[in-house]
XYZ file of C-alpha atoms in Angstrom:
591
model
C 8.241 40.091 34.959
C 9.606 43.609 35.245
C 6.234 45.042 34.231
C 4.461 42.915 36.845
C 7.004 43.881 39.516
C 6.585 47.576 38.703
C 2.808 47.258 38.893
C 2.983 45.415 42.216
C 5.284 48.020 43.725
C 3.019 50.943 42.834
C 0.915 52.361 45.695
C -2.680 51.197 45.892
C -4.087 54.725 45.997
C -3.761 57.362 43.306
C -4.065 61.013 44.294
C -5.185 63.001 41.241
C -5.281 66.792 41.279
C -6.079 69.155 38.447
C -5.060 72.778 38.278
C -6.355 75.109 35.588
C -4.039 77.754 34.155
C -6.020 80.463 32.360
C -4.492 82.611 29.612
C -5.572 85.248 27.138
C -4.143 86.907 24.052
C -1.892 89.794 25.068
C -2.213 93.213 23.470
C 1.331 92.830 22.167
C 3.785 89.904 22.164
C 6.186 89.473 25.060
C 9.188 87.230 25.755
C 6.879 84.185 25.820
C 4.876 85.128 22.751
C 1.264 86.260 22.793
C 0.138 84.216 25.810
C -0.631 86.303 28.881
C -1.297 84.385 32.106
C -4.490 85.549 33.806
C -5.035 83.335 36.836
C -4.707 79.864 38.323
C -7.702 77.846 39.501
C -7.585 74.915 41.914
C -9.830 72.242 40.451
C -10.324 68.537 41.191
C -8.804 66.690 44.152
C -9.534 62.948 44.048
C -8.328 59.757 45.713
C -8.796 56.667 43.550
C -8.419 53.083 44.770
C -6.798 51.213 41.899
C -8.034 47.848 43.270
C -11.731 48.550 43.895
C -12.137 51.496 41.530
C -13.734 53.628 44.237
C -13.003 57.325 44.304
C -13.339 60.066 46.903
C -13.763 63.678 45.853
C -12.394 66.091 48.429
C -15.092 68.589 47.451
C -17.709 66.181 48.836
C -16.168 66.194 52.329
C -17.107 68.743 54.978
C -16.128 67.639 58.495
C -12.688 68.997 59.510
C -11.503 65.652 60.923
C -12.520 63.838 57.730
C -10.711 66.421 55.609
C -7.608 66.044 57.765
C -7.624 62.257 57.349
C -8.143 62.640 53.599
C -5.179 65.017 53.305
C -2.960 62.728 55.358
C -3.869 59.757 53.194
C -3.521 61.693 49.942
C -0.049 62.939 50.810
C 1.138 59.700 52.416
C 3.376 56.991 51.057
C 0.410 54.837 50.031
C -0.756 57.319 47.399
C 0.824 57.882 44.000
C 0.737 61.557 43.019
C -0.715 62.462 39.607
C -0.776 66.266 39.283
C -2.472 67.371 36.065
C -2.232 70.905 34.713
C -5.013 71.973 32.352
C -4.377 74.996 30.136
C -7.168 77.075 28.687
C -8.189 80.603 27.787
C -10.810 82.935 29.171
C -13.119 82.200 26.223
C -12.696 78.403 26.434
C -12.959 78.130 30.229
C -16.803 78.028 30.380
C -16.836 74.967 28.089
C -14.091 73.254 30.057
C -16.088 73.562 33.297
C -19.533 73.021 31.766
C -21.675 70.490 33.649
C -25.127 71.572 32.460
C -25.507 71.018 28.729
C -26.290 67.684 27.161
C -24.837 68.670 23.779
C -21.882 71.008 23.265
C -20.745 71.871 19.752
C -17.416 73.713 19.604
C -16.744 75.130 16.134
C -13.446 76.486 14.905
C -10.511 75.995 12.598
C -7.434 73.887 13.279
C -5.565 75.258 16.328
C -8.581 77.191 17.571
C -8.599 75.199 20.826
C -11.857 73.336 20.259
C -10.449 69.787 20.455
C -7.933 70.632 23.184
C -10.759 72.021 25.311
C -12.921 68.989 24.548
C -10.153 66.550 25.498
C -9.547 68.294 28.818
C -13.275 68.449 29.562
C -13.595 64.763 28.686
C -10.768 63.934 31.112
C -12.453 65.900 33.911
C -15.715 64.054 33.248
C -13.922 60.684 33.309
C -12.213 61.532 36.594
C -15.447 62.713 38.217
C -17.945 60.234 36.757
C -15.832 57.165 36.017
C -15.592 53.926 37.946
C -15.693 50.178 37.484
C -17.621 49.318 34.324
C -18.473 52.913 33.429
C -18.201 53.388 29.651
C -17.012 56.502 27.794
C -16.515 56.954 24.055
C -14.006 58.807 21.935
C -15.646 58.971 18.499
C -14.644 60.294 15.089
C -15.345 59.557 11.419
C -12.133 57.479 11.185
C -10.453 55.301 13.804
C -7.137 57.107 13.249
C -8.802 60.335 14.404
C -9.939 58.605 17.601
C -6.334 57.582 18.234
C -5.163 61.179 17.876
C -7.664 62.316 20.528
C -6.575 59.468 22.818
C -2.944 60.425 22.277
C -3.602 63.961 23.450
C -4.875 62.508 26.724
C -2.426 59.745 27.657
C 0.373 59.033 25.171
C 1.347 62.358 23.631
C 0.890 63.478 20.040
C 3.348 64.874 17.479
C 6.010 65.499 20.097
C 3.664 67.186 22.560
C 3.349 65.910 26.106
C 0.026 64.277 27.017
C -2.474 66.057 29.230
C -1.961 63.354 31.882
C 1.807 63.451 32.554
C 3.699 60.171 32.408
C 5.314 58.748 35.510
C 8.726 57.227 36.056
C 9.898 55.087 33.177
C 7.211 56.459 30.900
C 4.424 54.770 32.846
C 0.943 56.100 32.056
C -0.326 56.481 35.639
C -4.072 56.262 34.980
C -4.008 53.567 32.277
C -4.183 49.844 33.027
C -4.475 48.607 29.450
C -4.844 50.220 26.035
C -4.498 49.319 22.333
C -1.023 49.610 20.848
C -2.128 51.563 17.792
C -5.094 52.800 15.779
C -5.510 49.493 13.924
C -5.360 47.188 16.949
C -8.173 44.650 17.135
C -9.049 45.658 20.681
C -10.143 49.310 20.782
C -10.880 49.694 24.487
C -8.775 51.599 27.003
C -9.129 50.410 30.596
C -8.143 52.803 33.363
C -6.830 51.812 36.773
C -10.243 52.221 38.419
C -12.107 50.062 35.900
C -13.343 52.922 33.732
C -13.510 51.941 30.049
C -12.896 54.334 27.152
C -13.825 52.853 23.787
C -12.701 54.235 20.424
C -15.617 54.371 17.977
C -15.419 55.149 14.278
C -18.574 56.498 12.609
C -18.320 55.182 9.058
C -21.416 52.994 8.889
C -24.630 54.416 7.492
C -26.668 52.257 9.881
C -24.504 53.133 12.931
C -24.484 49.403 13.682
C -21.179 49.522 15.593
C -22.427 52.029 18.187
C -25.805 50.527 19.012
C -26.663 48.691 22.209
C -24.265 50.375 24.663
C -24.983 52.586 27.644
C -22.516 55.478 27.631
C -21.673 58.124 30.221
C -20.011 60.707 27.961
C -18.867 61.084 24.349
C -16.009 63.122 22.897
C -16.641 63.513 19.155
C -13.867 64.939 16.990
C -14.357 66.260 13.430
C -18.124 66.151 13.884
C -18.915 67.823 10.552
C -17.043 65.053 8.715
C -19.560 62.446 9.925
C -21.545 61.623 6.795
C -24.542 59.782 8.173
C -26.946 61.504 10.565
C -27.943 58.130 12.023
C -24.643 58.067 13.939
C -25.453 61.395 15.595
C -28.962 60.288 16.548
C -27.778 56.959 17.982
C -25.014 58.617 20.020
C -27.487 60.978 21.648
C -29.701 58.027 22.506
C -26.823 56.193 24.219
C -26.469 59.061 26.726
C -30.024 59.084 28.054
C -29.747 56.539 30.865
C -26.777 58.100 32.656
C -27.603 61.730 31.879
C -24.344 62.140 30.018
C -23.172 64.699 27.502
C -21.760 64.821 23.991
C -18.968 67.266 23.196
C -18.450 67.703 19.465
C -15.465 69.551 18.011
C -15.470 70.494 14.354
C -14.566 72.941 11.643
C -17.785 74.216 9.997
C -18.579 72.404 6.764
C -22.004 73.480 5.478
C -24.357 72.147 4.339
C -24.474 69.452 7.058
C -27.029 67.839 9.348
C -25.383 69.542 12.344
C -27.044 72.759 11.203
C -30.277 71.381 12.690
C -28.586 71.188 16.096
C -27.205 74.702 15.688
C -30.694 75.985 14.892
C -32.203 74.078 17.836
C -29.708 75.687 20.239
C -31.608 78.969 19.938
C -34.447 77.718 22.150
C -33.139 74.447 23.643
C -31.324 75.055 26.925
C -29.642 71.630 26.771
C -27.616 72.559 23.656
C -24.632 74.903 23.640
C -22.955 76.032 20.401
C -19.803 78.160 20.416
C -17.493 79.383 17.661
C -13.806 79.929 18.402
C -11.505 82.163 16.401
C -7.814 81.727 15.725
C -7.467 85.253 17.090
C -8.483 83.860 20.513
C -5.616 81.346 20.715
C -2.762 82.955 22.696
C -0.329 80.196 21.663
C -0.480 81.259 18.025
C 1.532 84.102 16.551
C -1.242 86.620 15.951
C 0.726 88.366 13.215
C 0.859 85.050 11.361
C -2.872 84.558 11.939
C -3.577 87.957 10.373
C -1.422 87.102 7.370
C -3.174 83.738 7.056
C -6.575 85.453 7.167
C -5.527 87.892 4.439
C -4.272 85.010 2.274
C -7.536 83.088 2.710
C -9.517 86.202 1.864
C -7.625 86.618 -1.411
C -7.632 82.956 -2.436
C -10.748 81.453 -0.877
C -13.155 84.303 -0.262
C -14.962 85.726 2.734
C -17.009 82.590 3.447
C -13.828 80.524 3.768
C -12.377 83.111 6.159
C -15.502 82.954 8.300
C -15.285 79.162 8.518
C -11.526 78.623 8.726
C -10.583 81.569 10.939
C -13.705 82.397 12.953
C -15.437 79.004 13.123
C -18.766 80.235 11.735
C -21.212 78.224 9.651
C -21.193 80.410 6.562
C -22.152 79.021 3.170
C -20.065 79.929 0.129
C -20.859 83.217 -1.551
C -19.032 86.136 -3.087
C -17.963 87.934 0.054
C -19.907 89.597 2.849
C -23.250 91.005 1.744
C -23.690 93.784 4.319
C -20.582 95.716 3.316
C -21.755 98.922 5.008
C -22.633 97.268 8.309
C -20.241 98.381 11.060
C -20.864 96.620 14.393
C -18.537 99.013 16.191
C -20.764 102.026 15.491
C -24.163 100.536 14.579
C -24.590 97.873 17.297
C -25.235 99.968 20.414
C -27.428 99.640 23.539
C -30.974 100.944 23.092
C -31.588 101.416 26.830
C -34.534 99.049 26.773
C -36.005 100.661 23.671
C -35.847 104.170 25.118
C -33.804 105.495 22.228
C -34.539 109.133 23.086
C -32.072 108.671 25.977
C -29.359 107.261 23.688
C -26.797 108.941 21.445
C -25.554 107.297 18.240
C -21.994 108.222 19.199
C -20.214 109.850 22.148
C -20.874 113.581 22.114
C -23.568 113.335 19.426
C -27.166 114.521 20.006
C -29.606 111.913 21.258
C -31.981 110.127 18.912
C -35.242 111.908 18.140
C -37.877 109.191 18.576
C -40.735 109.684 16.090
C -42.116 106.134 16.272
C -45.513 107.106 17.682
C -46.180 109.650 14.938
C -45.015 107.324 12.166
C -46.894 104.302 13.534
C -50.077 106.346 13.900
C -49.817 107.501 10.296
C -49.142 103.985 9.024
C -52.043 102.571 11.040
C -54.438 104.981 9.308
C -53.147 104.091 5.860
C -55.524 102.322 3.440
C -58.563 103.350 5.438
C -57.047 102.412 8.775
C -58.661 98.972 8.782
C -57.002 95.688 9.566
C -57.462 93.208 6.752
C -58.480 90.271 8.888
C -60.223 91.410 12.081
C -62.958 93.995 11.745
C -62.327 97.091 13.852
C -58.785 96.098 14.854
C -56.253 98.926 14.785
C -52.859 99.343 16.416
C -53.015 100.460 20.053
C -49.312 100.036 20.918
C -47.691 102.847 18.952
C -44.334 102.965 20.754
C -42.934 100.177 18.575
C -43.331 98.775 15.071
C -42.791 95.125 14.171
C -41.843 93.301 10.985
C -41.966 89.573 10.447
C -40.548 86.925 8.169
C -42.707 83.824 7.819
C -40.697 80.671 7.372
C -41.038 77.041 8.336
C -38.125 77.130 10.774
C -37.530 79.678 12.203
C -40.013 82.537 12.347
C -38.575 85.894 13.369
C -40.240 89.177 14.253
C -38.024 92.221 14.686
C -39.219 95.172 16.773
C -37.923 98.591 15.843
C -38.180 102.312 16.464
C -38.149 105.105 13.892
C -35.960 108.139 14.540
C -35.200 111.409 12.787
C -31.493 112.015 12.280
C -30.432 115.448 13.441
C -33.943 116.096 14.733
C -35.284 116.672 11.193
C -38.698 115.170 11.926
C -40.357 116.591 8.793
C -37.726 115.228 6.402
C -38.446 111.537 5.617
C -35.060 111.215 3.956
C -33.470 111.768 7.377
C -35.488 109.072 9.116
C -33.768 105.944 10.338
C -34.454 102.533 11.838
C -33.311 101.313 15.274
C -34.031 97.593 15.846
C -34.402 97.250 19.612
C -35.637 93.656 20.051
C -36.446 90.412 18.281
C -38.807 87.520 18.958
C -37.813 84.256 17.338
C -38.986 80.661 17.537
C -36.772 78.011 15.999
C -39.249 75.178 16.277
C -42.913 75.919 15.810
C -45.957 73.746 15.282
C -48.215 76.426 13.831
C -48.315 80.132 13.115
C -51.048 80.368 15.744
C -48.592 79.059 18.354
C -46.085 81.724 17.314
C -48.720 84.468 17.501
C -49.909 83.446 20.962
C -46.379 83.213 22.375
C -45.466 86.540 20.793
C -48.513 88.119 22.450
C -47.153 86.982 25.846
C -43.553 88.013 25.132
C -42.124 90.457 27.698
C -45.403 90.446 29.590
C -47.421 91.434 26.531
C -45.397 94.596 25.924
C -45.827 94.445 22.150
C -49.427 93.266 21.943
C -51.488 95.678 19.851
C -48.441 96.697 17.825
C -48.453 97.319 14.091
C -46.661 94.364 12.454
C -45.665 94.316 8.790
C -45.581 90.819 7.333
C -44.120 89.226 4.233
C -46.757 90.175 1.616
C -46.931 86.603 0.340
C -48.488 85.625 3.669
C -51.100 88.393 3.791
C -53.515 87.464 1.013
C -57.219 87.265 1.708
C -59.065 84.610 -0.300
C -60.846 87.233 -2.415
C -57.510 88.756 -3.483
C -56.388 85.568 -5.193
C -57.167 84.607 -8.721
C -59.189 81.474 -9.261
C -57.070 78.373 -8.666
C -54.462 80.204 -6.567
C -53.905 79.469 -2.893
C -51.162 81.951 -2.058
C -48.056 81.018 -0.109
C -49.539 80.383 3.304
C -52.860 81.901 2.225
C -54.141 84.393 4.754
C -53.163 82.235 7.705
C -49.967 83.940 8.901
C -51.132 87.541 9.123
C -54.609 86.518 10.230
C -53.160 84.504 13.141
C -51.265 87.584 14.306
C -54.396 89.707 14.014
C -56.420 87.209 16.040
C -53.707 87.381 18.736
C -54.120 91.162 18.961
C -51.519 92.494 16.531
C -52.426 94.877 13.728
C -50.787 92.684 11.078
C -50.599 94.077 7.563
C -48.688 93.400 4.351
C -45.402 95.254 4.010
C -46.379 96.425 0.508
C -49.610 96.673 -1.488
C -50.688 97.694 -4.969
C -54.014 98.751 -6.469
C -55.929 96.470 -8.842
C -59.198 96.756 -10.745
C -61.580 93.830 -10.383
C -65.213 93.765 -11.480
C -65.201 97.540 -11.834
C -63.975 97.986 -8.288
C -60.591 99.235 -7.191
C -58.928 97.532 -4.243
C -55.446 97.019 -2.860
C -53.788 93.626 -2.614
C -50.440 92.527 -1.149
C -47.512 93.081 -3.444
C -43.993 91.651 -3.167
C -41.378 93.915 -4.745
C -38.268 92.327 -6.280
C -36.270 90.897 -3.377
C -33.200 93.009 -4.101
C -35.074 96.298 -3.610
C -35.864 95.954 0.130
C -32.358 94.595 0.707
C -30.924 97.587 -1.134
C -33.074 99.869 1.005
C -31.631 98.447 4.237
C -28.141 98.745 2.751
C -28.846 102.386 1.898
C -29.974 103.050 5.475
C -26.677 101.609 6.702
C -24.738 103.636 4.144
C -26.499 106.821 5.326
C -25.845 106.065 9.017
C -29.581 105.608 9.606
C -29.604 101.994 10.786
C -28.849 100.745 14.311
C -29.362 97.481 16.201
C -29.514 96.874 19.931
C -26.218 95.241 20.862
C -27.772 92.789 23.345
C -31.397 92.221 22.340
C -31.022 91.020 18.741
C -28.509 88.130 18.565
C -30.017 86.490 15.457
C -30.047 89.755 13.507
C -26.500 90.659 14.534
C -25.298 87.208 13.493
C -26.960 87.550 10.087
C -25.510 91.003 9.471
C -22.043 89.655 10.249
C -22.206 86.385 8.332
C -24.536 86.667 5.327
C -22.791 86.249 1.983
C -23.566 87.739 -1.415
C -25.310 85.301 -3.759
C -23.079 84.680 -6.825
C -26.164 84.003 -8.968
C -28.081 87.066 -7.730
C -25.361 89.472 -6.583
C -27.870 92.075 -5.373
C -29.189 89.611 -2.778
C -27.665 87.541 0.040
C -27.388 83.759 -0.198
C -30.674 82.149 0.847
C -30.867 78.465 -0.054
C -34.099 76.885 1.256
C -33.595 74.278 3.954
C -29.990 75.248 4.727
C -28.271 77.364 7.355
C -28.234 80.307 4.943
C -32.046 80.304 4.849
C -32.324 80.210 8.637
C -29.662 82.904 8.915
C -31.658 85.137 6.562
C -34.828 85.026 8.648
C -33.898 88.070 10.754
C -32.725 90.241 7.856
C -35.784 89.244 5.838
C -37.932 90.506 8.709
C -36.009 93.788 8.808
C -36.359 94.400 5.074
C -40.151 94.079 5.258
C -40.285 96.681 8.028
C -37.918 99.006 6.198
C -40.006 98.766 3.035
C -43.259 99.488 4.869
C -41.892 102.574 6.642
C -39.471 104.084 4.147
C -40.989 102.786 0.920
C -39.352 102.614 -2.496
C -38.421 106.300 -2.594
C -35.094 105.695 -0.839
C -34.052 102.590 -2.780
C -30.755 103.263 -4.572
C -30.252 102.502 -8.235
C -28.972 98.984 -8.936
C -25.503 100.404 -9.561
C -25.601 102.635 -6.470
C -24.419 101.678 -2.996
C -24.502 97.977 -3.857
C -21.878 98.343 -6.571
């Protein structure tokens, strides 16, 4: 009776406001720890009728008299006040406010803010898009995990206050009915306006328990712990009718089917993938985070640090491969490829661009003839390209050659500046890639010399009887037909039928990798800080292969293979330009 009386005495209208408090990590701790308040943002302002479920968003009103009536009603005695304060950081704010992407995957370790941000975003979506009969899901591999996410919203969790503050007497102001615990038979939460939030576990291989429903939005926690890809596919299908979104929060756990979504995000505007670091959480003691990172590095290795501290999808290896890569000094702007206007460091002389001379010399090598199109020779000599041929993705890096210290006649002083990359994650044929590459940046690179993985440059006559080659002559020939002077990155001479000819030759994989490492060691390797995201990611995250320690981890069909596409492309270009003469001994800079 008391519960009924309390419900009857509550006002019919509910005035919900959300305010966003934005923080960042301070340079040094203060009285309140490491959290530094940046700004406050006024957010939602809604009136909800608890009887009919209708809602009015103040942002949709324009006429001054209508706004005045709204404000009078919202602040009057017939409206219960529910002020909600959302807390976030500068790096998490874009995800909290995101209304564009169909799939958001937030990756990070525990306490990186990924689930907290997802819960707050989910609440905003419920407030804006809810209503009588509208269905939302909180999903996780186990039902107990769903309950934790629900607790963060309405009931509180592990002594922390819920995002939606409780009213007098501990009343949950937006909740009409909810399950009493994670194992309750009824899993649905009904809000005061008729919105339904259902808790869905994802244990079934067939995803039978999540089929048949039309869903507005999904909050998925511990996404990488979902074992069966069918659940992911079915969830995405449930969102189609209402144009909803799926927010997944997870700690990276490769190999996993989510790596397909991460790869697709490169060229699918509806997918957003972000990694969050513990160093970006202002409510953590950053000194403790640094000590934790050092402990993980000693006990678990670099790959574990990348996953558990920085939220990156890095497969296990024996530490970072590119040990001489320094993003602070080697990732710099190239001024749109005009490297002659750029200095490698403040106060240092500008780069001496010798690309045209080097490209011209390389184009005349081996008789100056393209292998696949008669009479074709490079006409765009301002850039040189190098390409890795893979199933998914295919990457072509575009680079310049410079002479360090202006020593243009000393090949040992030459260096490589990667100024751009062209990458397709999903391709239907190498011909499609070639045609799209020819149109890239208005055809800027068409006619360029492109060095290709030698295994994809064979002509039929080069192969022994019964061989087909890996990709035959298709890859390089497709580039040549699209107007690029495509050639193998390395060749060797052979005698056949009394005739001497050159055929593509693939050196041991470690040698081109060692060459790129040597360029970095010598300070002769730079990457454009904005134009090459895939290459920069690979240089940061690639791990040393424990079975082949002179090479990075590259397991076919996994994230490590896709990650390696950009660095594979670079090594082919480095080998073609600088050759084996600069490769260090196996016990040299790689030791």
